[in-house]
PDB file of C-alpha atoms in Angstrom:
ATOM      1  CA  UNK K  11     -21.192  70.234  35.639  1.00 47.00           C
ATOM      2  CA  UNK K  12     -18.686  70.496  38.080  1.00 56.00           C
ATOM      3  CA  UNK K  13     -17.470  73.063  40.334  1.00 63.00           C
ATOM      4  CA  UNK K  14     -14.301  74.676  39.590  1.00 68.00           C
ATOM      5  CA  UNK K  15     -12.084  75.027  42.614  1.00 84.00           C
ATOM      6  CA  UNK K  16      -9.541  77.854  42.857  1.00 92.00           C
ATOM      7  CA  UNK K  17      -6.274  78.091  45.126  1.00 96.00           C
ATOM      8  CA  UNK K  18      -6.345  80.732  47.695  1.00 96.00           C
ATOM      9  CA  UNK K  19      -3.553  83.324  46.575  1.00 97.00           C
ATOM     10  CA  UNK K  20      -2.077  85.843  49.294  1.00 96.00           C
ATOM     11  CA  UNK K  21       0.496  87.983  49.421  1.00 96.00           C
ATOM     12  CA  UNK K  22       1.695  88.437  52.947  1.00 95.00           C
ATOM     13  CA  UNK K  23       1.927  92.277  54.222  1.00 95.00           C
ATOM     14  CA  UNK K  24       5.098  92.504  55.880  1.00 97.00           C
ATOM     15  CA  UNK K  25       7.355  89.750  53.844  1.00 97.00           C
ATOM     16  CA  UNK K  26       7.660  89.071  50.427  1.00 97.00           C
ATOM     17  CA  UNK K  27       6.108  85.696  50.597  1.00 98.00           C
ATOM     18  CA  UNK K  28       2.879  84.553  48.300  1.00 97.00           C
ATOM     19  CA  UNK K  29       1.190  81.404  50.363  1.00 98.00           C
ATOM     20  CA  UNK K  30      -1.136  78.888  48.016  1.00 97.00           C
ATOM     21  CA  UNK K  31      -3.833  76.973  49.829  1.00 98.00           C
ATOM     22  CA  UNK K  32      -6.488  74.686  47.684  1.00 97.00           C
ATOM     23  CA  UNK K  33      -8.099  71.593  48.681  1.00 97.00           C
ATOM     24  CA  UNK K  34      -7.839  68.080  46.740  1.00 97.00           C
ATOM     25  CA  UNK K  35      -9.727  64.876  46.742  1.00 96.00           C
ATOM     26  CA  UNK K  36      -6.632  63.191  47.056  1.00 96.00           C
ATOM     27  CA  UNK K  37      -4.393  61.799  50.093  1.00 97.00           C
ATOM     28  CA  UNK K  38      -1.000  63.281  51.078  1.00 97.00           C
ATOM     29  CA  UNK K  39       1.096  60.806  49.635  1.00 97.00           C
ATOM     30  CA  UNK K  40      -0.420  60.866  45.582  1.00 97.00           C
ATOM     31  CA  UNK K  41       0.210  64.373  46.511  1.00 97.00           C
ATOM     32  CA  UNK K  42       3.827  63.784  47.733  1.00 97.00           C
ATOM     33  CA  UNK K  43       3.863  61.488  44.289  1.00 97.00           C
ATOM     34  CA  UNK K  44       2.314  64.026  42.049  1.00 97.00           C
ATOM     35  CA  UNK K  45       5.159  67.018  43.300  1.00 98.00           C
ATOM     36  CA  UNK K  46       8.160  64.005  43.138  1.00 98.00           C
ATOM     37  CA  UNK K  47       7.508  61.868  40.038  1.00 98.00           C
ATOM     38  CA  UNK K  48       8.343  63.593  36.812  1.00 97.00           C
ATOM     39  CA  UNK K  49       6.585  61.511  34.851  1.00 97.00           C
ATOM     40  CA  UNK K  50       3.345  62.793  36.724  1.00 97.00           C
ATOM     41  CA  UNK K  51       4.312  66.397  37.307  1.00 97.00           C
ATOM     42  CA  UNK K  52       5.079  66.995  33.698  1.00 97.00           C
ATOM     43  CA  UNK K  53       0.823  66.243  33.452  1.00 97.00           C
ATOM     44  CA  UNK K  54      -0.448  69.039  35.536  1.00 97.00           C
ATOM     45  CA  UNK K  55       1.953  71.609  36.326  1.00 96.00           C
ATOM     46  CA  UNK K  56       1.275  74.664  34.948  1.00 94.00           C
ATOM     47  CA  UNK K  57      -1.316  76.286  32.255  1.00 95.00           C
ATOM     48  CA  UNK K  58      -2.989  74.145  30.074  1.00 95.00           C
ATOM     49  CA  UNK K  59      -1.842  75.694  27.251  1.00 96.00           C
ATOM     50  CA  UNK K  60       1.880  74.801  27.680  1.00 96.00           C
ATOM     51  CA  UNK K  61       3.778  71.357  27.578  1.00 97.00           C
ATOM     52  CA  UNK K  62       6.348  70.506  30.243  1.00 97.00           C
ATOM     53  CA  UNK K  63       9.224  68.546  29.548  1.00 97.00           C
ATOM     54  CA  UNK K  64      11.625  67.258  32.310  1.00 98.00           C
ATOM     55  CA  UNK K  65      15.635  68.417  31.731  1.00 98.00           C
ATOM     56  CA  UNK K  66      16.796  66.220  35.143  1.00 98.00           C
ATOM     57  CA  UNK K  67      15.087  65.706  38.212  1.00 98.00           C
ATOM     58  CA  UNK K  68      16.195  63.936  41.651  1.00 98.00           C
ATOM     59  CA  UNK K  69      13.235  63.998  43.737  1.00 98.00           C
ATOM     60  CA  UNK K  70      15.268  63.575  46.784  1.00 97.00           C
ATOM     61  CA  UNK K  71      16.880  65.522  49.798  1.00 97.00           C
ATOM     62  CA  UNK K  72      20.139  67.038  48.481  1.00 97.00           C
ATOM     63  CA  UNK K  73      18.708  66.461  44.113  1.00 98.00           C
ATOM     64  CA  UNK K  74      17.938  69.075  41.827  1.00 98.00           C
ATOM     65  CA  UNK K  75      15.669  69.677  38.943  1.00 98.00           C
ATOM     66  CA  UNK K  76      14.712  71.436  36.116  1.00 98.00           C
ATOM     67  CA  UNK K  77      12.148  71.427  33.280  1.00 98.00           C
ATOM     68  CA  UNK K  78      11.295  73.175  30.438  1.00 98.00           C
ATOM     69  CA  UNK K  79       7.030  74.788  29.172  1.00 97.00           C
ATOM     70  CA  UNK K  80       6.645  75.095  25.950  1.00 97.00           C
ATOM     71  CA  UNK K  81       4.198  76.669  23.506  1.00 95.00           C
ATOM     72  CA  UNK K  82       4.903  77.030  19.766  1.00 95.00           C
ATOM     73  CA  UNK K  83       8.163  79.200  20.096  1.00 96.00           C
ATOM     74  CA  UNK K  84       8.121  79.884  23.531  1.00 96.00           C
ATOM     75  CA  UNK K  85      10.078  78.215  26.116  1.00 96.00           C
ATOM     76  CA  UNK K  86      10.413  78.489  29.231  1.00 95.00           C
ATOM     77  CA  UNK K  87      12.641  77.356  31.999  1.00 97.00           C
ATOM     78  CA  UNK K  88      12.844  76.403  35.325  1.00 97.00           C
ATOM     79  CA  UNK K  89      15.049  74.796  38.019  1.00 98.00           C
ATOM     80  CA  UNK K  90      15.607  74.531  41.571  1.00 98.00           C
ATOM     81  CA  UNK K  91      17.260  72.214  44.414  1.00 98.00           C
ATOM     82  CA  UNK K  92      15.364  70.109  46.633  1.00 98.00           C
ATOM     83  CA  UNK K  93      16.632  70.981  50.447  1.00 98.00           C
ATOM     84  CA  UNK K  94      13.881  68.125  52.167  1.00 98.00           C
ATOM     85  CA  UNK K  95      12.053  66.040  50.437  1.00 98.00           C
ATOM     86  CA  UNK K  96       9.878  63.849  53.452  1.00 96.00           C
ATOM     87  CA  UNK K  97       6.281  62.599  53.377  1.00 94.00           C
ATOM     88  CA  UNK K  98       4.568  65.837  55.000  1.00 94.00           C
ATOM     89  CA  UNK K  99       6.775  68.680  53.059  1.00 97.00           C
ATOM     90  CA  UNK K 100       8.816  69.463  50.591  1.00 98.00           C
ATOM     91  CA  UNK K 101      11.120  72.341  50.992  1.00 98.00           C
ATOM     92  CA  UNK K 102      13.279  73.451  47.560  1.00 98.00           C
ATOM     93  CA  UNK K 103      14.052  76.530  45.644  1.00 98.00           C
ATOM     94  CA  UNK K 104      12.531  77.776  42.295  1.00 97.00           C
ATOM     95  CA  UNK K 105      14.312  80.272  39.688  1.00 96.00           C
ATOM     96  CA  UNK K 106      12.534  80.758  36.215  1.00 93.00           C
ATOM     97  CA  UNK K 107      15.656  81.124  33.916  1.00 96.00           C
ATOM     98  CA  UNK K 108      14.341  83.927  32.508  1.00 91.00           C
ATOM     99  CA  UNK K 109      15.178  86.047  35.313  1.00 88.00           C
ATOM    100  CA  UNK K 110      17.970  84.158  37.031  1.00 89.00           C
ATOM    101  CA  UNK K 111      18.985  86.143  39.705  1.00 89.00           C
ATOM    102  CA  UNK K 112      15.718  85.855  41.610  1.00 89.00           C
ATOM    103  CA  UNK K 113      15.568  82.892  43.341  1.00 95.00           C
ATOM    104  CA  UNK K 114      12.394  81.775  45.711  1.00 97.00           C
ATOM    105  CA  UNK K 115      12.520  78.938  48.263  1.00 98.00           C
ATOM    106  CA  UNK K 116       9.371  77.073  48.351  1.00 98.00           C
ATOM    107  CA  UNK K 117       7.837  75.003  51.116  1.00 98.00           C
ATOM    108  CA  UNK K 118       5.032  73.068  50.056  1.00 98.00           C
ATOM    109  CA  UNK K 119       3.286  70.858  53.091  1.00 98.00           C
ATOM    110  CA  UNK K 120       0.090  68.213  52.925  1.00 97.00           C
ATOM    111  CA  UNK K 121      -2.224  68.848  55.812  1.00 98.00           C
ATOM    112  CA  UNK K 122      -4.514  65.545  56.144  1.00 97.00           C
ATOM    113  CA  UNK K 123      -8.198  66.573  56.167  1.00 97.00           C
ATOM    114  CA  UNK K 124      -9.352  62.531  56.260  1.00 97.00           C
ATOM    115  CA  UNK K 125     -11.752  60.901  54.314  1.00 96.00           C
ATOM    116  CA  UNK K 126      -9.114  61.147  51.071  1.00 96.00           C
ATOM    117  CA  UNK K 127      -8.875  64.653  51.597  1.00 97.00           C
ATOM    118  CA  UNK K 128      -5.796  66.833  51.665  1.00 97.00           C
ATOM    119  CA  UNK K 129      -5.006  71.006  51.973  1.00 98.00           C
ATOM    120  CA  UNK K 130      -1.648  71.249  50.342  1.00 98.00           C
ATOM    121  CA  UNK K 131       0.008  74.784  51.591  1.00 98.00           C
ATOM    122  CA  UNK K 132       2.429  75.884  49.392  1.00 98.00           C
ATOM    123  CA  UNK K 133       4.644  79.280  50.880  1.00 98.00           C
ATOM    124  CA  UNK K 134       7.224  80.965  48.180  1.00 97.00           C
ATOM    125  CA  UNK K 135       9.742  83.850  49.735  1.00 98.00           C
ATOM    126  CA  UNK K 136      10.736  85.656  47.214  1.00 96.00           C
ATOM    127  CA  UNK K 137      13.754  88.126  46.596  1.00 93.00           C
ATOM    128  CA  UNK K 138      11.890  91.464  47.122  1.00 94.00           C
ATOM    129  CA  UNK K 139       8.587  92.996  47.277  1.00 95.00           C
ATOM    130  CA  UNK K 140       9.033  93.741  43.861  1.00 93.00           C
ATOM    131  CA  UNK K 141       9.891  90.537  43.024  1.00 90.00           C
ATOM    132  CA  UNK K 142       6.750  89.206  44.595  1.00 93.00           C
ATOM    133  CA  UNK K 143       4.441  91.736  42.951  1.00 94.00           C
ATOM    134  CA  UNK K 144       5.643  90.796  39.393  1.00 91.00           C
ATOM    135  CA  UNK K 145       4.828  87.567  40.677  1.00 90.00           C
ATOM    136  CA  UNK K 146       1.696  88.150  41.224  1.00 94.00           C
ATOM    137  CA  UNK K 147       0.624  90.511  38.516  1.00 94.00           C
ATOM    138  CA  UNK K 148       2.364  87.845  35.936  1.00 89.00           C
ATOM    139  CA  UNK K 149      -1.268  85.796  35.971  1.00 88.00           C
ATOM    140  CA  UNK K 150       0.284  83.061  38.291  1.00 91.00           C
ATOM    141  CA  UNK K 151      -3.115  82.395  39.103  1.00 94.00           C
ATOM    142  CA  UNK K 152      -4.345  80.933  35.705  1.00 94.00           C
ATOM    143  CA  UNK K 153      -1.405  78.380  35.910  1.00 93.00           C
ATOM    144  CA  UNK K 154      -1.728  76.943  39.442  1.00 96.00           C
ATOM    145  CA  UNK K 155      -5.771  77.330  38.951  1.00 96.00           C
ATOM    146  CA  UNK K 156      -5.401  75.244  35.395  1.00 96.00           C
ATOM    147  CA  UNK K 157      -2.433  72.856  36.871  1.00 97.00           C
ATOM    148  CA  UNK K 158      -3.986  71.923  40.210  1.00 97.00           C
ATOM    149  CA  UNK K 159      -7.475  71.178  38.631  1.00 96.00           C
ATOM    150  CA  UNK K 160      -5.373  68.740  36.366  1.00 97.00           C
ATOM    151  CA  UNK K 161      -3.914  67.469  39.233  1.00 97.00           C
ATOM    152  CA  UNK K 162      -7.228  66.652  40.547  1.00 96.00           C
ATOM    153  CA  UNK K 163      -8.819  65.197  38.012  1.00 96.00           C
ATOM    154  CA  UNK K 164      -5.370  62.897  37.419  1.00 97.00           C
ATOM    155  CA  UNK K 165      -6.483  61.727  41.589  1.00 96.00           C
ATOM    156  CA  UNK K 166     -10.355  61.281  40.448  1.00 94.00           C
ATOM    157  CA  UNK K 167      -8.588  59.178  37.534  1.00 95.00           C
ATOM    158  CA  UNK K 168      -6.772  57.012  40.222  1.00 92.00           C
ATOM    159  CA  UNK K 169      -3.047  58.042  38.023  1.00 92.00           C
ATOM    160  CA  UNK K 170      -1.371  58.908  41.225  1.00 91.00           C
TER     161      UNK K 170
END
């Protein structure tokens, strides 16, 4: 059997900023690849029961993005710019198209543990408290718990 592993979640007190930590058996750069290839991020982001499909994406400093989950008749969209794109971080901005006026900018950075380990951080500011709260009362958690352990098992699986 194994042992599920679960991303730390925390809301920060005095900004409106939810940080993400989780460990993977997997170096920094398939986890550089896994956040910059479409092709692989359309396999693990997000719940398992939705299906990503990539719009556009330029993994690069300066590109954009945006893809599209799906389930039955839902759909739902997001986009965002890449600012830095480097080997250690990632720095972009995420809206969800269903409520276009917030707009979060995310830094996301691989700490090497060695040994084929890596801690990837991931830090969203958000708009507002508010804005943060809904975030976190939306059941984020199930979709970065269900799309980082398919992340993992894509490393075990030697596809990134």
């Amino acid at each position: 059997m194994n042992k599920i592993v679960e991303a730390t979640i925390e809301a920060d007190p005095k900004l409106p900023i939810i940080r993400l930590t989780r460990d993977f058996a997997a170096t920094p750069a398939q986890l550089l690849r896994a956040h910059t290839d479409p092709e692989i991020f359309v396999l693990w982001s997000g719940p398992d029961s939705l299906t990503n499909t990539i719009d556009y994406w330029d993994a690069r400093t300066g590109g954009s993005w945006r893809y599209v989950a799906r389930r039955g008749d839902e759909e739902y969209a997001f986009r965002g710019t890449f600012h830095e794109v480097g080997p250690e971080r990632i720095v972009q901005t995420f809206t969800f198209e269903g409520q276009p006026e917030g707009v979060a900018l995310e830094t996301l950075w691989f700490e090497d543990l060695g040994d084929g380990r890596t801690r990837l951080h991931a830090q969203s500011l958000v708009d507002s408290f508010e804005g943060r709260d809904a975030w976190l009362q939306s059941g984020m958690e199930v979709g970065v718990n269900e799309g980082y352990a398919k992340l993992e098992r894509l490393a075990a699986e030697h596809k990134i």
